[in-house]
PDB file of C-alpha atoms in Angstrom:
ATOM      1  CA  MET K   5     -20.939 -13.490  -8.645  1.00  0.00           C
ATOM      2  CA  ALA K   6     -22.823 -11.754  -5.230  1.00  0.00           C
ATOM      3  CA  ILE K   7     -21.191 -10.698  -2.250  1.00  0.00           C
ATOM      4  CA  ARG K   8     -22.890 -12.990   0.510  1.00  0.00           C
ATOM      5  CA  GLN K   9     -20.374 -12.101   3.559  1.00  0.00           C
ATOM      6  CA  ILE K  10     -17.499  -9.849   4.319  1.00  0.00           C
ATOM      7  CA  THR K  11     -15.280 -10.123   7.014  1.00  0.00           C
ATOM      8  CA  ILE K  12     -13.795  -7.081   8.579  1.00  0.00           C
ATOM      9  CA  VAL K  13     -10.284  -7.322  10.378  1.00  0.00           C
ATOM     10  CA  GLY K  14     -10.349  -3.842  12.658  1.00  0.00           C
ATOM     11  CA  ASN K  15     -13.632  -2.226  13.405  1.00  0.00           C
ATOM     12  CA  GLY K  16     -11.949   1.111  14.724  1.00  0.00           C
ATOM     13  CA  LEU K  17     -12.714   4.142  12.666  1.00  0.00           C
ATOM     14  CA  ILE K  18     -12.205   2.764   8.775  1.00  0.00           C
ATOM     15  CA  GLY K  19     -13.313  -0.628   9.517  1.00  0.00           C
ATOM     16  CA  GLY K  20     -16.449   0.458  11.794  1.00  0.00           C
ATOM     17  CA  SER K  21     -17.650   3.496   8.699  1.00  0.00           C
ATOM     18  CA  LEU K  22     -17.057   0.901   6.127  1.00  0.00           C
ATOM     19  CA  GLY K  23     -19.545  -1.299   7.959  1.00  0.00           C
ATOM     20  CA  LEU K  24     -21.962   1.380   8.587  1.00  0.00           C
ATOM     21  CA  ALA K  25     -21.245   3.011   4.954  1.00  0.00           C
ATOM     22  CA  LEU K  26     -22.584  -0.657   3.293  1.00  0.00           C
ATOM     23  CA  LYS K  27     -25.163  -1.036   4.991  1.00  0.00           C
ATOM     24  CA  LYS K  28     -26.546   2.568   4.622  1.00  0.00           C
ATOM     25  CA  HIS K  29     -26.055   1.460   0.878  1.00  0.00           C
ATOM     26  CA  LYS K  30     -27.960  -1.701   1.101  1.00  0.00           C
ATOM     27  CA  PHE K  31     -25.768  -4.343   1.377  1.00  0.00           C
ATOM     28  CA  GLN K  32     -27.895  -7.221   2.060  1.00  0.00           C
ATOM     29  CA  GLY K  33     -24.779  -9.853   2.814  1.00  0.00           C
ATOM     30  CA  LYS K  34     -23.774 -10.705   6.145  1.00  0.00           C
ATOM     31  CA  ILE K  35     -20.699  -8.545   7.698  1.00  0.00           C
ATOM     32  CA  ILE K  36     -18.449 -10.071  10.012  1.00  0.00           C
ATOM     33  CA  GLY K  37     -16.233  -7.878  12.541  1.00  0.00           C
ATOM     34  CA  CYS K  38     -12.827  -9.094  14.210  1.00  0.00           C
ATOM     35  CA  ASP K  39     -11.411  -6.997  17.353  1.00  0.00           C
ATOM     36  CA  SER K  40     -11.032  -7.440  20.328  1.00  0.00           C
ATOM     37  CA  ALA K  41     -14.157  -7.695  22.318  1.00  0.00           C
ATOM     38  CA  GLY K  42     -14.662  -4.203  23.659  1.00  0.00           C
ATOM     39  CA  VAL K  43     -14.418  -2.820  20.223  1.00  0.00           C
ATOM     40  CA  MET K  44     -16.522  -5.554  18.951  1.00  0.00           C
ATOM     41  CA  ASP K  45     -19.391  -4.832  21.162  1.00  0.00           C
ATOM     42  CA  ARG K  46     -19.523  -1.560  20.508  1.00  0.00           C
ATOM     43  CA  ALA K  47     -19.141  -1.748  16.413  1.00  0.00           C
ATOM     44  CA  ARG K  48     -22.036  -4.356  16.688  1.00  0.00           C
ATOM     45  CA  ASN K  49     -24.012  -2.155  18.786  1.00  0.00           C
ATOM     46  CA  ARG K  50     -23.738   0.847  16.420  1.00  0.00           C
ATOM     47  CA  GLY K  51     -24.894  -1.789  13.504  1.00  0.00           C
ATOM     48  CA  ALA K  52     -21.141  -1.526  11.689  1.00  0.00           C
ATOM     49  CA  ILE K  53     -21.103  -5.552  11.985  1.00  0.00           C
ATOM     50  CA  ASP K  54     -23.866  -8.598  12.140  1.00  0.00           C
ATOM     51  CA  GLU K  55     -21.648 -10.629  14.240  1.00  0.00           C
ATOM     52  CA  ALA K  56     -18.358 -10.591  16.116  1.00  0.00           C
ATOM     53  CA  ILE K  57     -15.544 -13.468  15.853  1.00  0.00           C
ATOM     54  CA  ALA K  58     -12.635 -12.844  18.037  1.00  0.00           C
ATOM     55  CA  LEU K  59     -10.044 -14.904  16.049  1.00  0.00           C
ATOM     56  CA  PRO K  60      -8.616 -13.890  12.361  1.00  0.00           C
ATOM     57  CA  GLY K  61      -8.591 -17.267  11.071  1.00  0.00           C
ATOM     58  CA  ASP K  62     -12.131 -17.880  12.188  1.00  0.00           C
ATOM     59  CA  ALA K  63     -13.368 -14.846  11.326  1.00  0.00           C
ATOM     60  CA  VAL K  64     -13.075 -15.286   7.644  1.00  0.00           C
ATOM     61  CA  ARG K  65     -14.715 -18.574   7.256  1.00  0.00           C
ATOM     62  CA  GLY K  66     -17.518 -18.310   4.897  1.00  0.00           C
ATOM     63  CA  SER K  67     -16.385 -14.596   3.456  1.00  0.00           C
ATOM     64  CA  ASP K  68     -16.185 -13.765   0.034  1.00  0.00           C
ATOM     65  CA  VAL K  69     -14.343 -11.075   0.699  1.00  0.00           C
ATOM     66  CA  VAL K  70     -12.138 -10.261   3.695  1.00  0.00           C
ATOM     67  CA  ILE K  71     -10.969  -6.858   4.523  1.00  0.00           C
ATOM     68  CA  LEU K  72      -7.666  -6.139   6.968  1.00  0.00           C
ATOM     69  CA  ALA K  73      -8.829  -2.814   8.346  1.00  0.00           C
ATOM     70  CA  SER K  74      -6.056  -2.176  10.955  1.00  0.00           C
ATOM     71  CA  PRO K  75      -2.556  -0.390  11.031  1.00  0.00           C
ATOM     72  CA  VAL K  76      -0.167  -0.892   8.383  1.00  0.00           C
ATOM     73  CA  GLY K  77       2.256  -3.231  10.223  1.00  0.00           C
ATOM     74  CA  ALA K  78      -1.138  -5.834  11.611  1.00  0.00           C
ATOM     75  CA  ILE K  79      -2.528  -5.969   7.824  1.00  0.00           C
ATOM     76  CA  ILE K  80       1.159  -6.995   7.207  1.00  0.00           C
ATOM     77  CA  ASP K  81       1.486  -9.684   9.526  1.00  0.00           C
ATOM     78  CA  LEU K  82      -2.349 -10.708   9.186  1.00  0.00           C
ATOM     79  CA  ILE K  83      -1.459 -11.832   5.108  1.00  0.00           C
ATOM     80  CA  GLY K  84       0.647 -13.848   5.976  1.00  0.00           C
ATOM     81  CA  SER K  85      -0.969 -15.605   8.943  1.00  0.00           C
ATOM     82  CA  ILE K  86      -4.550 -15.950   6.960  1.00  0.00           C
ATOM     83  CA  GLY K  87      -3.744 -15.413   3.570  1.00  0.00           C
ATOM     84  CA  PRO K  88      -2.580 -19.062   2.937  1.00  0.00           C
ATOM     85  CA  GLY K  89      -5.673 -20.793   4.763  1.00  0.00           C
ATOM     86  CA  LEU K  90      -7.967 -18.411   2.616  1.00  0.00           C
ATOM     87  CA  PRO K  91     -10.101 -20.503  -0.528  1.00  0.00           C
ATOM     88  CA  ALA K  92      -9.127 -19.314  -3.817  1.00  0.00           C
ATOM     89  CA  LYS K  93     -12.141 -17.912  -4.505  1.00  0.00           C
ATOM     90  CA  THR K  94     -12.101 -15.264  -1.788  1.00  0.00           C
ATOM     91  CA  LEU K  95     -10.848 -11.944  -2.265  1.00  0.00           C
ATOM     92  CA  LEU K  96      -8.189 -10.328   0.573  1.00  0.00           C
ATOM     93  CA  THR K  97      -8.107  -6.740   0.304  1.00  0.00           C
ATOM     94  CA  ASP K  98      -6.877  -3.899   2.639  1.00  0.00           C
ATOM     95  CA  VAL K  99      -7.124  -0.166   3.599  1.00  0.00           C
ATOM     96  CA  GLY K 100      -3.550   0.316   4.719  1.00  0.00           C
ATOM     97  CA  SER K 101      -1.498   3.817   4.193  1.00  0.00           C
ATOM     98  CA  THR K 102       1.305   2.751   2.503  1.00  0.00           C
ATOM     99  CA  LYS K 103       0.921  -0.290  -0.293  1.00  0.00           C
ATOM    100  CA  THR K 104       4.778  -1.206  -1.378  1.00  0.00           C
ATOM    101  CA  GLU K 105       5.289  -3.476   1.372  1.00  0.00           C
ATOM    102  CA  VAL K 106       1.865  -4.545   1.710  1.00  0.00           C
ATOM    103  CA  LEU K 107       2.289  -5.792  -1.451  1.00  0.00           C
ATOM    104  CA  ALA K 108       5.547  -7.396  -1.203  1.00  0.00           C
ATOM    105  CA  LYS K 109       3.878  -9.298   1.424  1.00  0.00           C
ATOM    106  CA  ALA K 110       1.321 -10.433  -0.682  1.00  0.00           C
ATOM    107  CA  LYS K 111       3.642 -11.341  -3.226  1.00  0.00           C
ATOM    108  CA  SER K 112       5.251 -13.620  -0.945  1.00  0.00           C
ATOM    109  CA  VAL K 113       2.063 -15.858   0.376  1.00  0.00           C
ATOM    110  CA  PHE K 114       0.230 -15.862  -2.682  1.00  0.00           C
ATOM    111  CA  GLY K 115       3.021 -15.867  -5.629  1.00  0.00           C
ATOM    112  CA  LYS K 116       2.060 -15.549  -9.332  1.00  0.00           C
ATOM    113  CA  ALA K 117      -1.705 -15.920  -7.990  1.00  0.00           C
ATOM    114  CA  VAL K 118      -1.088 -12.855  -5.845  1.00  0.00           C
ATOM    115  CA  GLY K 119      -3.472 -10.741  -8.624  1.00  0.00           C
ATOM    116  CA  LYS K 120      -6.356 -13.220  -8.285  1.00  0.00           C
ATOM    117  CA  ARG K 121      -6.189 -13.164  -4.290  1.00  0.00           C
ATOM    118  CA  PHE K 122      -5.582  -9.737  -3.302  1.00  0.00           C
ATOM    119  CA  LEU K 123      -6.525  -6.312  -4.102  1.00  0.00           C
ATOM    120  CA  ALA K 124      -4.379  -3.828  -2.286  1.00  0.00           C
ATOM    121  CA  GLY K 125      -6.331  -0.318  -1.356  1.00  0.00           C
ATOM    122  CA  HIS K 126      -6.346   2.916   0.178  1.00  0.00           C
ATOM    123  CA  PRO K 127      -9.330   5.022   1.269  1.00  0.00           C
ATOM    124  CA  MET K 128      -7.896   8.274   1.141  1.00  0.00           C
ATOM    125  CA  ALA K 129     -10.626   9.220   4.551  1.00  0.00           C
ATOM    126  CA  GLY K 130     -10.227   9.967   8.040  1.00  0.00           C
ATOM    127  CA  LYS K 131     -10.543  11.646  10.836  1.00  0.00           C
ATOM    128  CA  GLU K 132      -8.079  12.412  13.930  1.00  0.00           C
ATOM    129  CA  GLN K 133     -10.244  11.132  15.776  1.00  0.00           C
ATOM    130  CA  SER K 134      -9.746   7.590  16.084  1.00  0.00           C
ATOM    131  CA  GLY K 135     -12.074   4.278  17.164  1.00  0.00           C
ATOM    132  CA  VAL K 136     -15.733   2.758  16.277  1.00  0.00           C
ATOM    133  CA  ASP K 137     -17.450   5.681  18.353  1.00  0.00           C
ATOM    134  CA  PHE K 138     -16.405   7.897  15.687  1.00  0.00           C
ATOM    135  CA  ALA K 139     -17.461   5.633  12.748  1.00  0.00           C
ATOM    136  CA  ASP K 140     -19.154   7.388   9.829  1.00  0.00           C
ATOM    137  CA  PRO K 141     -21.217   5.860   6.969  1.00  0.00           C
ATOM    138  CA  ASP K 142     -20.535   9.112   4.626  1.00  0.00           C
ATOM    139  CA  LEU K 143     -16.813   9.108   5.714  1.00  0.00           C
ATOM    140  CA  PHE K 144     -15.812   7.920   2.302  1.00  0.00           C
ATOM    141  CA  GLN K 145     -18.407  10.466   0.456  1.00  0.00           C
ATOM    142  CA  GLY K 146     -16.832  11.912  -2.266  1.00  0.00           C
ATOM    143  CA  ALA K 147     -12.946  10.780  -0.904  1.00  0.00           C
ATOM    144  CA  ALA K 148     -10.872   9.024  -3.318  1.00  0.00           C
ATOM    145  CA  TRP K 149     -10.048   5.407  -2.873  1.00  0.00           C
ATOM    146  CA  PHE K 150      -6.441   4.063  -4.083  1.00  0.00           C
ATOM    147  CA  PHE K 151      -6.197   0.801  -5.577  1.00  0.00           C
ATOM    148  CA  THR K 152      -2.676  -0.368  -6.328  1.00  0.00           C
ATOM    149  CA  PRO K 153      -2.464  -3.680  -8.766  1.00  0.00           C
ATOM    150  CA  VAL K 154      -0.518  -5.599  -9.478  1.00  0.00           C
ATOM    151  CA  HIS K 155       1.464  -5.922 -12.955  1.00  0.00           C
ATOM    152  CA  GLY K 156      -1.369  -7.576 -15.287  1.00  0.00           C
ATOM    153  CA  GLN K 157      -4.053  -7.470 -12.462  1.00  0.00           C
ATOM    154  CA  ASN K 158      -7.561  -6.663 -13.973  1.00  0.00           C
ATOM    155  CA  ILE K 159      -9.060  -5.199 -10.460  1.00  0.00           C
ATOM    156  CA  TYR K 160     -12.373  -4.405 -12.663  1.00  0.00           C
ATOM    157  CA  SER K 161     -13.047  -8.550 -13.150  1.00  0.00           C
ATOM    158  CA  GLY K 162     -14.703 -11.462 -10.502  1.00  0.00           C
ATOM    159  CA  MET K 163     -15.260 -10.451  -7.110  1.00  0.00           C
ATOM    160  CA  GLY K 164     -12.764  -7.187  -6.669  1.00  0.00           C
ATOM    161  CA  GLY K 165     -14.707  -5.704  -9.499  1.00  0.00           C
ATOM    162  CA  GLU K 166     -18.070  -6.622  -7.659  1.00  0.00           C
ATOM    163  CA  PHE K 167     -16.080  -5.008  -4.291  1.00  0.00           C
ATOM    164  CA  LEU K 168     -15.048  -1.746  -6.289  1.00  0.00           C
ATOM    165  CA  GLU K 169     -18.881  -1.423  -7.001  1.00  0.00           C
ATOM    166  CA  TRP K 170     -19.563  -1.547  -3.914  1.00  0.00           C
ATOM    167  CA  ILE K 171     -16.754   1.366  -2.876  1.00  0.00           C
ATOM    168  CA  GLU K 172     -18.418   3.670  -5.401  1.00  0.00           C
ATOM    169  CA  LYS K 173     -22.071   2.910  -4.040  1.00  0.00           C
ATOM    170  CA  ILE K 174     -20.670   4.446  -0.845  1.00  0.00           C
ATOM    171  CA  GLY K 175     -19.450   7.209  -2.311  1.00  0.00           C
ATOM    172  CA  ALA K 176     -15.453   6.957  -2.952  1.00  0.00           C
ATOM    173  CA  ARG K 177     -13.904   7.634  -5.819  1.00  0.00           C
ATOM    174  CA  THR K 178     -11.767   4.735  -7.049  1.00  0.00           C
ATOM    175  CA  GLY K 179      -8.644   5.007  -8.737  1.00  0.00           C
ATOM    176  CA  SER K 180      -5.409   3.001 -10.033  1.00  0.00           C
ATOM    177  CA  ILE K 181      -1.802   3.718  -8.984  1.00  0.00           C
ATOM    178  CA  ASP K 182       1.577   1.814  -9.113  1.00  0.00           C
ATOM    179  CA  ALA K 183       2.043   0.871  -5.512  1.00  0.00           C
ATOM    180  CA  ASP K 184       5.691   3.294  -5.924  1.00  0.00           C
ATOM    181  CA  GLU K 185       4.259   6.289  -6.680  1.00  0.00           C
ATOM    182  CA  HIS K 186       1.335   5.783  -4.699  1.00  0.00           C
ATOM    183  CA  ASP K 187       3.338   5.511  -1.237  1.00  0.00           C
ATOM    184  CA  LYS K 188       5.421   8.506  -2.994  1.00  0.00           C
ATOM    185  CA  LEU K 189       2.128  10.642  -3.691  1.00  0.00           C
ATOM    186  CA  CYS K 190       0.900   9.952  -0.491  1.00  0.00           C
ATOM    187  CA  ALA K 191       4.539  10.998   1.567  1.00  0.00           C
ATOM    188  CA  TRP K 192       3.389  14.475  -0.130  1.00  0.00           C
ATOM    189  CA  ILE K 193      -0.608  15.015   0.282  1.00  0.00           C
ATOM    190  CA  SER K 194      -0.905  12.714   3.387  1.00  0.00           C
ATOM    191  CA  HIS K 195       1.996  12.026   5.570  1.00  0.00           C
ATOM    192  CA  LEU K 196       3.757  15.524   5.497  1.00  0.00           C
ATOM    193  CA  PRO K 197       0.466  17.485   6.529  1.00  0.00           C
ATOM    194  CA  GLN K 198       0.797  15.209   9.771  1.00  0.00           C
ATOM    195  CA  MET K 199       4.179  15.649  10.195  1.00  0.00           C
ATOM    196  CA  ILE K 200       3.806  19.401   9.814  1.00  0.00           C
ATOM    197  CA  SER K 201       0.840  19.548  12.201  1.00  0.00           C
ATOM    198  CA  THR K 202       2.257  17.161  14.861  1.00  0.00           C
ATOM    199  CA  ALA K 203       5.833  19.556  14.760  1.00  0.00           C
ATOM    200  CA  LEU K 204       3.615  22.555  14.558  1.00  0.00           C
ATOM    201  CA  ALA K 205       1.589  21.424  17.991  1.00  0.00           C
ATOM    202  CA  ALA K 206       4.575  20.134  19.613  1.00  0.00           C
ATOM    203  CA  THR K 207       7.129  23.362  19.127  1.00  0.00           C
ATOM    204  CA  LEU K 208       4.013  25.300  20.430  1.00  0.00           C
ATOM    205  CA  VAL K 209       3.251  23.411  23.511  1.00  0.00           C
ATOM    206  CA  ASP K 210       7.438  23.730  23.960  1.00  0.00           C
ATOM    207  CA  GLU K 211       6.995  27.083  23.731  1.00  0.00           C
ATOM    208  CA  TYR K 212       4.375  28.367  25.972  1.00  0.00           C
ATOM    209  CA  GLY K 213       3.530  25.229  28.458  1.00  0.00           C
ATOM    210  CA  ASP K 214       0.571  22.858  28.143  1.00  0.00           C
ATOM    211  CA  GLU K 215      -1.670  25.042  29.733  1.00  0.00           C
ATOM    212  CA  ALA K 216      -1.609  28.521  27.827  1.00  0.00           C
ATOM    213  CA  PRO K 217      -4.775  28.439  25.953  1.00  0.00           C
ATOM    214  CA  LEU K 218      -2.918  29.118  22.408  1.00  0.00           C
ATOM    215  CA  LEU K 219      -5.918  27.754  20.561  1.00  0.00           C
ATOM    216  CA  GLU K 220      -8.688  29.963  21.529  1.00  0.00           C
ATOM    217  CA  ALA K 221      -6.190  32.859  21.201  1.00  0.00           C
ATOM    218  CA  GLY K 222      -4.799  31.518  17.509  1.00  0.00           C
ATOM    219  CA  GLY K 223      -8.470  31.362  15.964  1.00  0.00           C
ATOM    220  CA  ARG K 224      -9.140  29.232  12.750  1.00  0.00           C
ATOM    221  CA  ALA K 225      -5.847  29.029  10.871  1.00  0.00           C
ATOM    222  CA  LEU K 226      -4.337  27.773  14.010  1.00  0.00           C
ATOM    223  CA  ARG K 227      -7.376  25.236  14.725  1.00  0.00           C
ATOM    224  CA  GLU K 228      -6.820  23.679  11.125  1.00  0.00           C
ATOM    225  CA  MET K 229      -3.262  23.430  10.855  1.00  0.00           C
ATOM    226  CA  THR K 230      -3.438  21.335  14.917  1.00  0.00           C
ATOM    227  CA  ARG K 231      -6.674  19.719  13.890  1.00  0.00           C
ATOM    228  CA  ILE K 232      -4.879  16.450  12.843  1.00  0.00           C
ATOM    229  CA  SER K 233      -2.259  16.302  15.526  1.00  0.00           C
ATOM    230  CA  SER K 234      -4.314  14.812  17.953  1.00  0.00           C
ATOM    231  CA  SER K 235      -4.266  11.825  15.748  1.00  0.00           C
ATOM    232  CA  PRO K 236      -2.718   8.396  17.068  1.00  0.00           C
ATOM    233  CA  TYR K 237       0.789   7.617  16.852  1.00  0.00           C
ATOM    234  CA  SER K 238      -0.349   3.951  17.278  1.00  0.00           C
ATOM    235  CA  MET K 239      -1.625   4.175  13.488  1.00  0.00           C
ATOM    236  CA  TRP K 240       1.416   6.353  11.927  1.00  0.00           C
ATOM    237  CA  ARG K 241       3.992   4.644  13.760  1.00  0.00           C
ATOM    238  CA  ASP K 242       3.554   1.951  10.708  1.00  0.00           C
ATOM    239  CA  ILE K 243       3.452   4.350   8.120  1.00  0.00           C
ATOM    240  CA  ALA K 244       6.744   6.303   9.207  1.00  0.00           C
ATOM    241  CA  ILE K 245       8.334   3.115   8.846  1.00  0.00           C
ATOM    242  CA  THR K 246       6.936   2.124   5.750  1.00  0.00           C
ATOM    243  CA  ASN K 247       7.194   4.993   3.972  1.00  0.00           C
ATOM    244  CA  LYS K 248      10.376   6.121   5.956  1.00  0.00           C
ATOM    245  CA  LYS K 249      12.082   7.295   2.635  1.00  0.00           C
ATOM    246  CA  ASN K 250       9.177   9.150   0.697  1.00  0.00           C
ATOM    247  CA  ILE K 251       8.395  11.363   4.524  1.00  0.00           C
ATOM    248  CA  GLN K 252      12.419  11.767   4.659  1.00  0.00           C
ATOM    249  CA  ASP K 253      12.288  13.425   1.219  1.00  0.00           C
ATOM    250  CA  ALA K 254       9.419  15.128   1.276  1.00  0.00           C
ATOM    251  CA  LEU K 255      10.691  16.457   5.009  1.00  0.00           C
ATOM    252  CA  HIS K 256      13.645  17.738   3.624  1.00  0.00           C
ATOM    253  CA  LYS K 257      12.510  19.407   0.505  1.00  0.00           C
ATOM    254  CA  LEU K 258       9.775  20.887   3.193  1.00  0.00           C
ATOM    255  CA  GLU K 259      13.262  22.322   5.636  1.00  0.00           C
ATOM    256  CA  GLN K 260      14.547  23.715   2.281  1.00  0.00           C
ATOM    257  CA  ARG K 261      11.687  25.494   2.045  1.00  0.00           C
ATOM    258  CA  LEU K 262      11.342  27.074   5.189  1.00  0.00           C
ATOM    259  CA  ALA K 263      14.878  27.795   5.312  1.00  0.00           C
ATOM    260  CA  HIS K 264      14.274  30.278   2.161  1.00  0.00           C
ATOM    261  CA  LEU K 265      11.524  31.484   3.961  1.00  0.00           C
ATOM    262  CA  ARG K 266      13.434  32.393   6.913  1.00  0.00           C
ATOM    263  CA  GLU K 267      16.377  33.672   5.004  1.00  0.00           C
ATOM    264  CA  ASN K 268      14.113  36.294   2.854  1.00  0.00           C
ATOM    265  CA  LEU K 269      10.953  37.354   5.137  1.00  0.00           C
ATOM    266  CA  SER K 270      12.445  41.493   4.232  1.00  0.00           C
ATOM    267  CA  THR K 271      13.325  40.694   0.441  1.00  0.00           C
ATOM    268  CA  LYS K 272      11.031  39.830  -2.822  1.00  0.00           C
ATOM    269  CA  GLU K 273      11.711  36.365  -2.407  1.00  0.00           C
ATOM    270  CA  LEU K 274       8.840  36.164  -0.408  1.00  0.00           C
ATOM    271  CA  ALA K 275       6.503  38.005  -2.842  1.00  0.00           C
ATOM    272  CA  ILE K 276       7.744  35.237  -5.033  1.00  0.00           C
ATOM    273  CA  GLU K 277       6.814  32.631  -2.592  1.00  0.00           C
ATOM    274  CA  PHE K 278       3.564  33.546  -1.701  1.00  0.00           C
ATOM    275  CA  GLU K 279       2.485  33.848  -5.522  1.00  0.00           C
ATOM    276  CA  ARG K 280       3.887  30.324  -6.001  1.00  0.00           C
ATOM    277  CA  ALA K 281       1.576  29.082  -3.392  1.00  0.00           C
ATOM    278  CA  HIS K 282      -1.204  30.724  -4.622  1.00  0.00           C
ATOM    279  CA  HIS K 283      -0.765  28.208  -8.089  1.00  0.00           C
ATOM    280  CA  LEU K 284      -2.352  25.546  -6.025  1.00  0.00           C
ATOM    281  CA  ARG K 285      -6.053  26.514  -5.018  1.00  0.00           C
ATOM    282  CA  LYS K 286      -5.438  27.449  -9.092  1.00  0.00           C
ATOM    283  CA  ILE K 287      -5.145  24.111 -10.198  1.00  0.00           C
ATOM    284  CA  PRO K 288      -8.366  22.792 -11.580  1.00  0.00           C
ATOM    285  CA  PRO K 289     -10.164  19.629 -10.214  1.00  0.00           C
ATOM    286  CA  ALA K 290      -9.377  16.375 -12.446  1.00  0.00           C
ATOM    287  CA  LYS K 291     -12.268  15.417 -14.866  1.00  0.00           C
ATOM    288  CA  LYS K 292     -14.762  12.435 -13.519  1.00  0.00           C
ATOM    289  CA  LYS K 293     -14.616   9.529 -15.747  1.00  0.00           C
TER     290      LYS K 293
END
């Protein structure tokens, strides 16, 4: 059951990079792009898509796999608008950064057939820049690509299995995780770092003004900690809304830790905190299966 045609709805950084990666690794089928006219023109000029179709309902016709690569809110809306009209043999998947609400929408649309019609996914890859102009065929090399199946879903069978093979061909490491656990994990390892970077950068601007050359003065540490503060709000708005409770919990625990540091700058507790932090780098990497 070869994949002959793929539609990517959303041809920005992730969607564009996915198209480029598939082509780099010799995908022989057709890749249809669906986005605004300007974005699709740039995606086609870069070679990320073969054909541009503006309307999602038209863009998905004839495709074996449809990939929703827009912000999470739009993904949820698209599942509702194009999902009911897709042929039963077409696999619908997504790259959204949160999964619980995405899966809930898919279940409401596909009902008991959701496990055969929809595969929820999330590549842990990206840049602080957005848009197809920054798309990179090697973006997914070595990156984790999480899938969050519904109960009883075999993600390695049928069209889903072939899609996973392509995800591994482009260099990603695939893994399966429960949707609720995924959202909690990502709140800690992805969403919290973004909020820290955003808060630090905004506080520095408040403290020193928006014309102070702080990055040059601060050096590498400051540049690394504030690099992702330039990430677009348009993407993070939907993530914050759909994973609000988990992000709030993570922020609250970090606030408590920061308060503990503030109150113990001149005690031995500070040394204990440094030693505790050093354990993170000592944790061995997961063994490859």
